[in-house]
mmCIF file of C-alpha atoms in Angstrom:
data_model
loop_
_atom_site.group_PDB
_atom_site.id
_atom_site.type_symbol
_atom_site.label_atom_id
_atom_site.label_comp_id
_atom_site.label_asym_id
_atom_site.label_seq_id
_atom_site.Cartn_x
_atom_site.Cartn_y
_atom_site.Cartn_z
ATOM 1 C CA ASP A 1 -0.130 -0.150 -0.041
ATOM 2 C CA VAL A 2 2.764 2.448 0.792
ATOM 3 C CA CYS A 3 4.710 1.682 -2.409
ATOM 4 C CA ALA A 4 1.394 2.554 -4.470
ATOM 5 C CA THR A 5 0.869 5.668 -2.403
ATOM 6 C CA VAL A 6 4.424 7.016 -2.616
ATOM 7 C CA GLY A 7 4.606 5.507 -6.239
ATOM 8 C CA ALA A 8 1.701 7.931 -7.195
ATOM 9 C CA GLU A 9 3.478 10.950 -5.755
ATOM 10 C CA PHE A 10 6.776 10.327 -7.764
ATOM 11 C CA PRO A 11 5.638 8.940 -11.411
ATOM 12 C CA ASP A 12 9.159 9.261 -12.701
ATOM 13 C CA VAL A 13 10.771 7.080 -10.127
ATOM 14 C CA LYS A 14 10.417 3.265 -10.323
ATOM 15 C CA PHE A 15 9.334 1.371 -7.282
ATOM 16 C CA ALA A 16 9.884 -2.337 -6.541
ATOM 17 C CA CYS A 17 8.132 -3.806 -3.673
ATOM 18 C CA PHE A 18 9.727 -7.015 -2.083
ATOM 19 C CA ASN A 19 7.228 -9.673 -1.172
ATOM 20 C CA GLY A 20 4.317 -7.473 -2.519
ATOM 21 C CA ASN A 21 1.090 -8.097 -4.543
ATOM 22 C CA THR A 22 0.601 -4.733 -5.884
ATOM 23 C CA ALA A 23 1.301 -3.391 -9.359
ATOM 24 C CA VAL A 24 0.388 0.301 -10.338
ATOM 25 C CA GLU A 25 0.706 2.144 -13.563
ATOM 26 C CA PRO A 26 3.189 3.380 -14.457
ATOM 27 C CA ASN A 27 5.891 2.901 -12.053
ATOM 28 C CA VAL A 28 5.124 0.319 -9.241
ATOM 29 C CA ALA A 29 6.118 -3.197 -9.630
ATOM 30 C CA SER A 30 6.226 -6.091 -6.875
ATOM 31 C CA TYR A 31 8.664 -8.824 -6.658
ATOM 32 C CA ARG A 32 8.027 -11.797 -4.760
ATOM 33 C CA TYR A 33 8.770 -15.541 -4.390
ATOM 34 C CA THR A 34 6.606 -18.277 -5.866
ATOM 35 C CA THR A 35 5.900 -19.206 -2.196
ATOM 36 C CA THR A 36 3.866 -22.374 -3.054
ATOM 37 C CA GLU A 37 7.178 -23.737 -4.163
ATOM 38 C CA THR A 38 9.014 -22.813 -0.981
ATOM 39 C CA GLY A 39 6.154 -24.273 1.317
ATOM 40 C CA PHE A 40 5.971 -27.341 -0.787
ATOM 41 C CA LEU A 41 9.950 -27.964 -0.626
ATOM 42 C CA ALA A 42 9.605 -27.506 2.964
ATOM 43 C CA GLY A 43 7.039 -30.037 3.639
ATOM 44 C CA VAL A 44 8.729 -32.601 1.452
ATOM 45 C CA VAL A 45 11.931 -32.216 3.347
ATOM 46 C CA ALA A 46 10.189 -32.041 6.730
ATOM 47 C CA ALA A 47 8.220 -35.173 6.040
ATOM 48 C CA THR A 48 11.280 -37.045 4.648
ATOM 49 C CA PHE A 49 13.009 -36.494 7.948
ATOM 50 C CA SER A 50 10.473 -37.221 10.409
ATOM 51 C CA GLU A 51 9.894 -40.348 12.094
ATOM 52 C CA SER A 52 7.104 -39.853 14.077
ATOM 53 C CA GLY A 53 4.799 -38.755 11.243
ATOM 54 C CA VAL A 54 4.041 -35.208 12.755
ATOM 55 C CA VAL A 55 5.613 -32.117 11.590
ATOM 56 C CA GLY A 56 5.167 -28.420 12.202
ATOM 57 C CA TYR A 57 5.197 -25.062 10.640
ATOM 58 C CA ILE A 58 5.088 -21.833 12.627
ATOM 59 C CA VAL A 59 4.399 -18.548 10.481
ATOM 60 C CA GLY A 60 4.397 -15.024 11.504
ATOM 61 C CA ALA A 61 1.831 -13.458 9.451
ATOM 62 C CA SER A 62 -1.282 -14.067 7.336
ATOM 63 C CA ASN A 63 -0.439 -12.584 4.128
ATOM 64 C CA ALA A 64 -1.218 -14.107 0.820
ATOM 65 C CA ASN A 65 2.412 -15.531 0.183
ATOM 66 C CA ILE A 66 2.510 -16.883 3.914
ATOM 67 C CA GLN A 67 -0.737 -18.446 3.218
ATOM 68 C CA ASP A 68 0.510 -19.889 0.021
ATOM 69 C CA SER A 69 3.467 -21.503 1.746
ATOM 70 C CA LEU A 70 1.403 -22.847 4.315
ATOM 71 C CA ASN A 71 -1.147 -24.610 2.033
ATOM 72 C CA ALA A 72 1.848 -25.915 -0.062
ATOM 73 C CA PHE A 73 3.487 -27.073 3.107
ATOM 74 C CA ASP A 74 0.722 -29.654 3.595
ATOM 75 C CA ASP A 75 0.768 -30.634 0.082
ATOM 76 C CA GLY A 76 4.494 -31.480 0.442
ATOM 77 C CA VAL A 77 3.940 -33.576 3.565
ATOM 78 C CA ALA A 78 1.094 -35.363 1.926
ATOM 79 C CA PHE A 79 3.324 -35.965 -1.084
ATOM 80 C CA VAL A 80 5.599 -37.846 0.945
ATOM 81 C CA ASP A 81 3.236 -39.744 3.257
ATOM 82 C CA PRO A 82 -0.749 -38.717 3.147
ATOM 83 C CA SER A 83 -1.076 -40.325 6.666
ATOM 84 C CA TYR A 84 1.452 -37.847 8.128
ATOM 85 C CA THR A 85 0.084 -34.722 10.272
ATOM 86 C CA ALA A 86 1.201 -31.283 9.234
ATOM 87 C CA LEU A 87 0.609 -28.911 12.478
ATOM 88 C CA GLN A 88 0.390 -25.202 11.586
ATOM 89 C CA VAL A 89 0.205 -22.025 13.725
ATOM 90 C CA ASN A 90 0.302 -18.225 12.873
ATOM 91 C CA ILE A 91 1.624 -16.373 15.838
ATOM 92 C CA ASP A 92 0.992 -13.047 14.112
ATOM 93 C CA SER A 93 4.269 -11.559 14.927
ATOM 94 C CA MET A 94 7.597 -11.682 12.854
ATOM 95 C CA THR A 95 9.618 -10.597 16.050
ATOM 96 C CA ASP A 96 8.401 -12.476 19.110
ATOM 97 C CA VAL A 97 10.920 -15.130 19.604
ATOM 98 C CA ALA A 98 9.484 -16.253 22.886
ATOM 99 C CA LEU A 99 5.974 -16.911 21.253
ATOM 100 C CA ALA A 100 7.344 -18.764 18.373
ATOM 101 C CA LYS A 101 9.276 -20.954 20.745
ATOM 102 C CA GLU A 102 6.441 -21.697 22.927
ATOM 103 C CA SER A 103 4.455 -22.389 19.835
ATOM 104 C CA ALA A 104 7.141 -25.014 18.595
ATOM 105 C CA GLU A 105 7.130 -26.573 21.930
ATOM 106 C CA ALA A 106 3.537 -27.187 22.000
ATOM 107 C CA MET A 107 3.917 -28.795 18.590
ATOM 108 C CA ILE A 108 6.746 -30.868 19.925
ATOM 109 C CA ASP A 109 4.312 -32.009 22.724
ATOM 110 C CA GLN A 110 1.997 -33.118 20.100
ATOM 111 C CA GLY A 111 4.655 -35.452 18.600
ATOM 112 C CA ALA A 112 6.227 -33.193 15.982
ATOM 113 C CA ASP A 113 9.846 -34.338 15.428
ATOM 114 C CA VAL A 114 10.552 -31.848 12.573
ATOM 115 C CA VAL A 115 9.537 -28.017 12.790
ATOM 116 C CA LEU A 116 10.275 -25.158 11.045
ATOM 117 C CA GLY A 117 9.525 -21.190 11.454
ATOM 118 C CA ASN A 118 8.618 -18.813 8.549
ATOM 119 C CA ALA A 119 8.634 -15.674 10.869
ATOM 120 C CA ASN A 120 11.765 -13.525 10.492
ATOM 121 C CA THR A 121 13.474 -12.818 13.633
ATOM 122 C CA ALA A 122 10.565 -14.782 15.614
ATOM 123 C CA GLY A 123 11.575 -17.847 13.725
ATOM 124 C CA LEU A 124 14.628 -18.112 15.957
ATOM 125 C CA GLY A 125 12.370 -19.205 18.790
ATOM 126 C CA VAL A 126 11.415 -22.275 16.690
ATOM 127 C CA ILE A 127 14.999 -23.305 16.293
ATOM 128 C CA GLN A 128 15.840 -22.729 19.838
ATOM 129 C CA ALA A 129 12.926 -25.068 20.625
ATOM 130 C CA ALA A 130 14.112 -27.931 18.210
ATOM 131 C CA ASP A 131 17.641 -27.556 19.561
ATOM 132 C CA GLU A 132 16.662 -27.834 23.121
ATOM 133 C CA ALA A 133 14.297 -30.676 22.539
ATOM 134 C CA GLY A 134 16.750 -32.528 20.471
ATOM 135 C CA ILE A 135 14.569 -32.763 17.420
ATOM 136 C CA LYS A 136 15.189 -31.737 13.809
ATOM 137 C CA CYS A 137 14.570 -28.423 12.383
ATOM 138 C CA LEU A 138 14.702 -26.686 8.936
ATOM 139 C CA GLY A 139 15.990 -23.391 8.298
ATOM 140 C CA MET A 140 13.872 -20.906 6.339
ATOM 141 C CA VAL A 141 14.606 -18.112 3.964
ATOM 142 C CA SER A 142 18.577 -18.211 4.508
ATOM 143 C CA ASP A 143 20.859 -20.995 5.514
ATOM 144 C CA GLN A 144 20.399 -21.207 9.170
ATOM 145 C CA TYR A 145 22.636 -24.225 10.139
ATOM 146 C CA GLU A 146 24.960 -22.163 12.081
ATOM 147 C CA VAL A 147 22.419 -20.971 14.382
ATOM 148 C CA ALA A 148 22.190 -24.393 15.732
ATOM 149 C CA PRO A 149 24.113 -27.237 13.935
ATOM 150 C CA ASN A 150 22.656 -30.049 15.923
ATOM 151 C CA ALA A 151 19.098 -29.086 15.246
ATOM 152 C CA VAL A 152 19.182 -27.535 11.478
ATOM 153 C CA VAL A 153 19.489 -30.309 8.993
ATOM 154 C CA THR A 154 19.117 -27.790 6.033
ATOM 155 C CA SER A 155 17.099 -24.655 5.024
ATOM 156 C CA ILE A 156 14.866 -23.803 2.294
ATOM 157 C CA VAL A 157 16.435 -20.633 0.993
ATOM 158 C CA GLN A 158 14.779 -17.565 -0.864
ATOM 159 C CA ASP A 159 17.688 -15.929 -2.530
ATOM 160 C CA ASN A 160 17.028 -12.115 -2.614
ATOM 161 C CA ALA A 161 20.025 -11.281 -4.776
ATOM 162 C CA THR A 162 18.271 -12.939 -7.639
ATOM 163 C CA MET A 163 15.316 -10.383 -7.556
ATOM 164 C CA VAL A 164 17.531 -7.624 -6.886
ATOM 165 C CA LEU A 165 19.654 -8.354 -9.889
ATOM 166 C CA ALA A 166 16.235 -8.855 -11.847
ATOM 167 C CA ILE A 167 15.217 -5.625 -11.002
ATOM 168 C CA VAL A 168 18.427 -3.673 -11.689
ATOM 169 C CA LYS A 169 18.553 -5.354 -15.136
ATOM 170 C CA ALA A 170 14.776 -4.450 -15.998
ATOM 171 C CA VAL A 171 15.810 -0.948 -14.979
ATOM 172 C CA VAL A 172 19.012 -0.591 -17.007
ATOM 173 C CA GLU A 173 17.528 -2.395 -19.947
ATOM 174 C CA GLY A 174 14.403 -0.321 -20.106
ATOM 175 C CA THR A 175 12.120 -3.362 -19.612
ATOM 176 C CA PHE A 176 10.775 -2.464 -16.090
ATOM 177 C CA GLU A 177 6.892 -2.887 -16.080
ATOM 178 C CA PRO A 178 4.328 -2.447 -13.255
ATOM 179 C CA THR A 179 3.625 -6.094 -13.045
ATOM 180 C CA VAL A 180 3.866 -8.847 -10.371
ATOM 181 C CA ASN A 181 7.030 -10.755 -10.778
ATOM 182 C CA LEU A 182 7.240 -14.280 -9.236
ATOM 183 C CA PHE A 183 10.554 -15.837 -8.652
ATOM 184 C CA GLY A 184 11.013 -19.733 -8.117
ATOM 185 C CA VAL A 185 13.010 -22.877 -8.337
ATOM 186 C CA LYS A 186 13.312 -22.297 -11.940
ATOM 187 C CA ASP A 187 15.037 -18.845 -11.484
ATOM 188 C CA GLY A 188 17.281 -19.940 -8.817
ATOM 189 C CA ALA A 189 15.551 -17.990 -6.375
ATOM 190 C CA ILE A 190 14.255 -20.795 -4.237
ATOM 191 C CA TYR A 191 16.490 -23.816 -3.430
ATOM 192 C CA ILE A 192 17.545 -26.242 -0.794
ATOM 193 C CA SER A 193 20.593 -25.188 1.066
ATOM 194 C CA ASP A 194 23.763 -27.666 1.804
ATOM 195 C CA TRP A 195 22.554 -30.713 3.645
ATOM 196 C CA HIS A 196 25.347 -30.124 6.077
ATOM 197 C CA GLY A 197 26.190 -34.048 6.342
ATOM 198 C CA ASN A 198 22.625 -35.074 6.128
ATOM 199 C CA ASP A 199 22.605 -35.930 2.444
ATOM 200 C CA ALA A 200 21.916 -39.672 3.152
#
């Protein structure tokens, strides 16, 4: 909304809104991930590592790209084993580490043996909960292995550099358009990080 408002005030400036869903003539575009791919990959990997058949996904917002990821996470888990349970919770905060940790602990109490958090800083609480409980965790957005090497087996990466380069290229080459631009696996913007010794 802010991009659209400010874009109208400065029509000669190009605005690229990250993780947005807005495109406004003549100068406001959005660049975001194909988060269905992020969620699906996370679901497949979480279910593959699970031994209990219960996995958990904690998110920090209810915007469209997060909801897309949540729905696709269910699909990814079911792809591996339709009998598995995919727990979900939205803590409605991208900064509350304690609440994310508490939510992950509740999932662990319900039998989850793999958890992940898509909640910016709050997601660190999910990793803490997994590390303390001695279960597996997936990193999200960046490779978070170094946060807790005993817990984080791999990460689902969303590579901002891919989108930044695409924006710069569009502006330099004069092809920038007021559209919503999606970036996914085929663009190299979404991928699974190093397996950190968990390749098998």
